[in-house]
Coordinates of C-alpha atoms in Angstrom, one line a residue:
M976 CA 93.6 88.2 93.4
S977 CA 90.8 86.2 91.8
R978 CA 88.1 87.0 94.4
I979 CA 86.7 90.6 94.4
A980 CA 85.7 91.8 97.9
P981 CA 81.9 92.6 98.0
R982 CA 81.0 96.2 98.3
L983 CA 79.7 97.4 101.6
R984 CA 76.0 97.7 102.3
R985 CA 75.3 101.3 102.5
R986 CA 72.5 103.4 104.0
L987 CA 72.7 107.1 103.4
S988 CA 70.6 109.7 105.2
V989 CA 69.8 111.7 102.1
P990 CA 66.5 112.4 100.3
L991 CA 65.2 109.4 98.3
A992 CA 65.1 111.5 95.2
A993 CA 68.8 112.1 95.2
T994 CA 70.6 110.4 92.2
A995 CA 73.6 108.2 92.5
A996 CA 75.8 110.9 91.1
A997 CA 74.6 113.4 93.6
I998 CA 75.3 111.0 96.4
L999 CA 78.9 110.6 95.3
A1000 CA 79.4 114.3 94.9
L1001 CA 77.9 115.1 98.3
V1002 CA 80.0 117.2 100.7
P1003 CA 78.1 116.9 104.0
Q1004 CA 77.0 120.2 105.5
T1005 CA 75.2 118.6 108.4
A1006 CA 75.6 115.5 110.5
T1007 CA 72.5 113.9 108.9
A1008 CA 74.3 113.8 105.6
Y1009 CA 77.0 111.3 106.8
P1010 CA 76.6 107.6 106.0
N1011 CA 76.2 104.9 108.5
P1012 CA 79.0 102.3 108.8
G1013 CA 78.9 99.4 106.3
H1014 CA 77.5 96.1 107.5
V1015 CA 80.0 94.1 109.6
T1016 CA 79.4 91.2 112.0
G1017 CA 81.2 89.0 114.5
D1018 CA 83.9 90.3 116.9
I1019 CA 83.8 94.0 116.1
A1020 CA 84.4 95.6 119.5
V1021 CA 87.6 97.5 118.6
H1022 CA 89.6 100.7 119.1
D1023 CA 92.0 102.2 116.6
P1024 CA 91.6 99.5 113.9
T1025 CA 94.1 98.9 111.1
M1026 CA 93.3 96.5 108.3
I1027 CA 95.3 95.0 105.4
R1028 CA 94.6 92.4 102.7
D1029 CA 97.3 89.8 101.9
A1030 CA 98.0 88.1 98.6
A1031 CA 95.6 85.3 99.4
G1032 CA 92.7 87.8 99.8
R1033 CA 92.5 87.4 103.6
Y1034 CA 91.8 90.4 105.7
L1035 CA 93.8 90.9 108.8
L1036 CA 92.7 93.5 111.4
A1037 CA 94.7 94.7 114.5
S1038 CA 93.5 97.0 117.2
T1039 CA 94.3 98.4 120.6
G1040 CA 94.1 96.4 123.8
Q1041 CA 95.0 93.1 125.5
G1042 CA 98.4 93.0 123.9
L1043 CA 97.7 93.5 120.2
Q1044 CA 94.6 91.6 119.2
L1045 CA 94.2 90.2 115.7
R1046 CA 91.0 89.5 113.8
T1047 CA 90.5 87.9 110.4
S1048 CA 87.9 88.0 107.7
V1049 CA 87.5 86.4 104.3
D1050 CA 84.7 88.7 103.1
R1051 CA 85.3 92.1 104.8
I1052 CA 82.0 91.6 106.7
A1053 CA 82.3 88.8 109.2
F1054 CA 85.3 89.2 111.6
A1055 CA 86.6 86.6 114.0
R1056 CA 89.1 87.0 116.9
A1057 CA 92.3 85.2 116.0
G1058 CA 94.5 86.0 119.1
D1059 CA 97.4 88.1 120.3
A1060 CA 100.2 89.0 117.9
F1061 CA 102.8 88.2 120.5
A1062 CA 103.3 84.8 122.2
V1063 CA 105.2 86.7 124.9
K1064 CA 104.8 90.5 125.4
P1065 CA 108.0 92.4 125.0
A1066 CA 109.7 93.3 128.3
W1067 CA 110.4 96.9 127.3
W1068 CA 106.7 97.7 127.5
S1069 CA 106.9 98.0 131.3
G1070 CA 109.0 101.1 130.9
Y1071 CA 106.1 103.0 129.3
S1072 CA 103.0 101.4 130.8
S1073 CA 102.0 99.3 133.8
V1074 CA 99.3 97.6 131.8
P1075 CA 100.6 94.9 129.4
E1076 CA 98.9 96.2 126.3
A1077 CA 99.8 98.2 123.2
W1078 CA 97.9 100.9 121.4
A1079 CA 97.0 102.0 117.8
P1080 CA 98.9 99.4 115.7
D1081 CA 99.5 100.0 112.0
L1082 CA 99.7 97.0 109.7
T1083 CA 101.5 96.7 106.3
Y1084 CA 101.8 93.7 104.0
R1085 CA 104.7 94.1 101.7
D1086 CA 106.9 91.8 99.6
G1087 CA 105.5 88.7 101.4
R1088 CA 106.2 90.1 104.9
Y1089 CA 103.9 91.6 107.6
V1090 CA 105.1 94.7 109.3
M1091 CA 103.5 96.3 112.3
Y1092 CA 104.3 99.6 114.1
Y1093 CA 102.5 100.1 117.4
S1094 CA 102.7 102.3 120.5
V1095 CA 103.0 101.8 124.2
S1096 CA 101.9 104.5 126.7
S1097 CA 99.4 105.3 129.3
F1098 CA 96.4 107.7 129.0
G1099 CA 97.5 111.3 128.9
S1100 CA 101.2 110.5 129.2
Q1101 CA 104.0 111.8 127.0
N1102 CA 106.2 108.9 128.2
S1103 CA 105.6 106.9 125.1
A1104 CA 107.3 104.7 122.5
I1105 CA 106.7 103.3 119.1
G1106 CA 107.7 99.7 118.5
L1107 CA 108.2 97.6 115.4
A1108 CA 107.3 93.9 114.9
T1109 CA 107.4 91.6 111.9
S1110 CA 106.0 88.3 110.9
T1111 CA 106.2 86.0 107.8
T1112 CA 102.6 84.7 108.3
G1113 CA 100.7 87.4 110.2
Q1114 CA 99.3 84.7 112.5
P1115 CA 98.9 85.2 116.2
G1116 CA 101.9 84.4 118.3
T1117 CA 104.3 84.5 115.2
W1118 CA 105.3 88.2 115.5
T1119 CA 108.9 89.0 116.4
D1120 CA 109.4 92.3 118.2
R1121 CA 112.2 94.5 116.8
G1122 CA 112.3 97.0 119.7
I1123 CA 111.7 100.7 120.0
V1124 CA 111.9 102.9 116.8
L1125 CA 111.0 106.2 118.4
S1126 CA 110.2 107.5 121.9
S1127 CA 109.1 110.7 123.6
G1128 CA 109.4 112.2 127.0
S1129 CA 108.8 115.5 128.9
G1130 CA 111.5 117.2 126.9
D1131 CA 109.9 116.6 123.5
D1132 CA 107.2 118.7 121.9
Y1133 CA 105.4 115.6 120.5
N1134 CA 104.0 112.3 121.7
A1135 CA 105.3 109.1 120.2
I1136 CA 102.1 107.2 119.6
D1137 CA 99.7 106.4 116.8
P1138 CA 102.2 105.4 114.1
N1139 CA 101.4 105.1 110.4
L1140 CA 103.8 103.7 107.8
F1141 CA 103.6 105.2 104.3
V1142 CA 105.7 103.7 101.5
D1143 CA 106.0 106.1 98.6
D1144 CA 106.2 105.3 94.9
D1145 CA 110.0 105.7 94.9
G1146 CA 110.3 103.1 97.7
S1147 CA 111.1 105.6 100.5
W1148 CA 109.5 104.8 103.9
W1149 CA 107.9 107.4 106.1
L1150 CA 106.4 107.2 109.5
S1151 CA 103.7 109.7 110.7
F1152 CA 102.7 109.8 114.3
G1153 CA 101.5 112.0 117.1
S1154 CA 98.8 112.7 119.6
W1155 CA 97.9 116.1 121.2
W1156 CA 100.9 118.2 122.3
S1157 CA 102.2 119.9 119.1
G1158 CA 100.4 117.5 116.8
I1159 CA 101.2 115.2 113.9
K1160 CA 104.8 114.6 112.9
L1161 CA 106.7 112.8 110.2
V1162 CA 110.1 111.0 110.1
R1163 CA 111.9 109.2 107.4
L1164 CA 112.7 105.5 107.8
D1165 CA 115.3 103.1 106.4
P1166 CA 113.4 100.5 104.3
A1167 CA 116.2 97.9 105.1
T1168 CA 115.7 98.2 108.8
G1169 CA 112.3 99.9 109.4
R1170 CA 114.1 102.3 111.7
R1171 CA 115.1 106.0 111.6
H1172 CA 116.9 107.0 108.4
A1173 CA 120.6 107.6 109.3
S1174 CA 121.1 110.7 107.0
D1175 CA 117.6 112.2 107.3
T1176 CA 116.8 112.6 111.0
A1177 CA 114.4 115.6 110.7
V1178 CA 111.1 115.5 112.6
R1179 CA 108.7 117.4 110.4
A1180 CA 105.4 119.0 111.4
L1181 CA 102.3 117.9 109.4
A1182 CA 99.3 119.1 111.4
A1183 CA 98.6 120.8 114.7
R1184 CA 95.9 122.5 116.8
P1185 CA 97.0 126.0 117.8
D1186 CA 94.8 125.7 120.9
R1187 CA 96.6 122.4 121.8
Q1188 CA 93.3 120.5 121.6
G1189 CA 93.1 116.9 120.3
I1190 CA 94.6 115.8 117.0
E1191 CA 96.0 112.3 116.5
A1192 CA 95.9 109.1 114.5
P1193 CA 97.4 110.1 111.2
S1194 CA 96.9 108.1 108.1
L1195 CA 98.7 109.0 104.8
V1196 CA 97.3 108.1 101.4
K1197 CA 98.5 108.9 97.9
R1198 CA 96.1 109.1 95.0
N1199 CA 96.8 110.5 91.5
G1200 CA 100.0 112.0 92.6
V1201 CA 98.4 113.9 95.5
Y1202 CA 99.1 113.1 99.2
F1203 CA 96.2 113.0 101.7
L1204 CA 96.6 113.2 105.5
F1205 CA 93.7 111.9 107.5
A1206 CA 93.6 112.6 111.3
S1207 CA 91.3 112.3 114.2
Y1208 CA 90.3 115.6 116.0
D1209 CA 89.0 116.3 119.5
R1210 CA 88.4 113.7 122.2
C1211 CA 88.3 109.9 122.1
C1212 CA 87.5 107.1 124.5
A1213 CA 84.6 108.7 126.4
G1214 CA 81.8 106.5 125.1
T1215 CA 78.8 108.5 124.0
S1216 CA 80.6 111.7 125.4
S1217 CA 83.3 111.3 122.8
T1218 CA 83.8 114.2 120.3
Y1219 CA 86.1 112.4 117.9
K1220 CA 85.8 113.3 114.2
I1221 CA 87.9 112.6 111.1
K1222 CA 89.4 115.4 109.0
V1223 CA 91.7 115.5 106.0
G1224 CA 94.1 117.8 104.1
R1225 CA 96.1 117.3 100.9
A1226 CA 99.5 118.2 99.6
T1227 CA 101.7 117.8 96.6
R1228 CA 104.7 116.6 98.7
I1229 CA 104.8 113.9 101.4
T1230 CA 106.3 116.5 103.8
G1231 CA 103.5 119.0 103.2
P1232 CA 102.2 121.6 103.6
Y1233 CA 98.7 119.9 103.9
L1234 CA 95.8 122.2 103.2
D1235 CA 92.1 121.8 103.7
R1236 CA 89.5 122.5 101.1
A1237 CA 89.4 126.2 102.2
G1238 CA 93.2 126.4 101.9
V1239 CA 93.9 126.5 105.6
P1240 CA 97.1 124.6 106.5
M1241 CA 96.7 121.7 108.9
T1242 CA 99.6 123.1 110.9
D1243 CA 97.2 126.0 111.6
G1244 CA 94.3 123.8 112.7
G1245 CA 92.8 123.3 109.3
G1246 CA 91.1 120.1 108.1
T1247 CA 88.1 119.2 106.0
L1248 CA 85.5 117.0 107.6
V1249 CA 85.2 113.4 106.4
L1250 CA 83.1 111.9 109.1
E1251 CA 81.7 113.0 112.5
S1252 CA 79.0 112.0 114.9
H1253 CA 75.6 111.3 113.4
G1254 CA 72.6 109.3 114.6
R1255 CA 73.8 106.3 116.7
V1256 CA 77.4 106.8 115.5
V1257 CA 79.2 108.8 118.1
G1258 CA 82.8 109.9 117.9
P1259 CA 84.1 108.2 114.8
G1260 CA 87.9 108.2 114.6
G1261 CA 91.1 106.2 115.3
Q1262 CA 91.0 105.6 111.5
S1263 CA 93.2 103.9 109.0
V1264 CA 92.8 103.7 105.2
L1265 CA 93.1 100.6 103.1
K1266 CA 93.2 100.5 99.3
D1267 CA 91.2 97.4 98.3
S1268 CA 90.1 96.0 95.0
D1269 CA 86.9 98.1 94.9
G1270 CA 88.4 101.4 96.2
H1271 CA 89.8 103.0 99.3
L1272 CA 88.3 102.0 102.6
L1273 CA 88.0 104.2 105.7
V1274 CA 88.4 101.8 108.7
Y1275 CA 87.6 103.4 112.2
H1276 CA 85.9 102.9 115.5
Y1277 CA 82.9 104.6 116.9
Y1278 CA 80.6 104.4 119.9
D1279 CA 77.1 103.0 119.4
G1280 CA 74.6 105.4 121.0
Q1281 CA 71.9 102.7 120.8
D1282 CA 74.0 100.0 122.4
A1283 CA 75.2 101.4 125.7
G1284 CA 78.0 103.3 124.0
R1285 CA 80.0 100.2 123.0
A1286 CA 83.0 100.7 120.8
K1287 CA 82.5 99.1 117.4
L1288 CA 84.2 98.7 114.0
G1289 CA 83.2 101.0 111.2
V1290 CA 84.0 100.5 107.5
N1291 CA 83.0 102.8 104.7
L1292 CA 84.2 103.2 101.1
L1293 CA 85.6 106.5 100.1
G1294 CA 84.5 108.5 97.1
W1295 CA 86.8 111.1 95.5
S1296 CA 84.5 113.6 93.9
G1297 CA 86.3 116.9 93.1
G1298 CA 89.6 115.4 94.3
W1299 CA 88.5 115.2 97.9
P1300 CA 87.6 112.1 99.9
S1301 CA 84.1 111.6 101.3
A1302 CA 82.6 108.5 103.0
Y1303 CA 79.7 106.8 101.5

């Protein structure tokens, strides 16, 4: 790619005397230490954003609501609404929601093909399903739905929403997912079909809250041979009353165990804070992580406490001081 994406404008709430090295090494101890989102403009009213960059350098962002809305950007700053992924919404959605929209999409661009996993459900329901769609261009109306990959109901201990595809260095495909109930799960996929692996059908536990409180929106990242699991904790979607926050754990294997900085397993409620409410930024979460030309990006939504609690797009670069991610 010939064009390098510009770095985000950053405003950090730390003393002016702090050096650049100290900023990068900072592990926030209070909410005032967290950075504000980088500068973005245009159509940025989103929930559960996922963003990729294709071979031409174009950014494509998908989010929850009104079918599956797509936005594009050429500079990672100005975003414009492109339209709905589907020309016609899949008929099977009606079995999981009375509202013709999908939630929490996950985009991947690989080998010249766009792949999107997404979920269909209704708020607070365990009657949920994860679908798969593909496109050769990524343009609105060009996506072909491939049907249901995974579903959940009252007999399951998990909720089949918030999918995230991770392709490992050996070419294996893994899908993490989950919301509330018993937490975040992981299944293996067949790269040839994008569906469940025929000989590995295990549903593995990655993270959970022993008190059954909120944990959802997994995002898996591998860096220097170490796996990192990002997840959103607590309550989303309540405007300025939202308590969402982003935490992370790390592991030496894709299947875990994922431990936080203090060594507490994420299956026991552990998780090291990456970003939480601060200033006008309320309830950041619903995140995804994109590796771009200038580093890893944390892409999320938050509620603007100084703009009637409207949901907006947040983008921050991640630093990795000490082997742990922090937003800056």
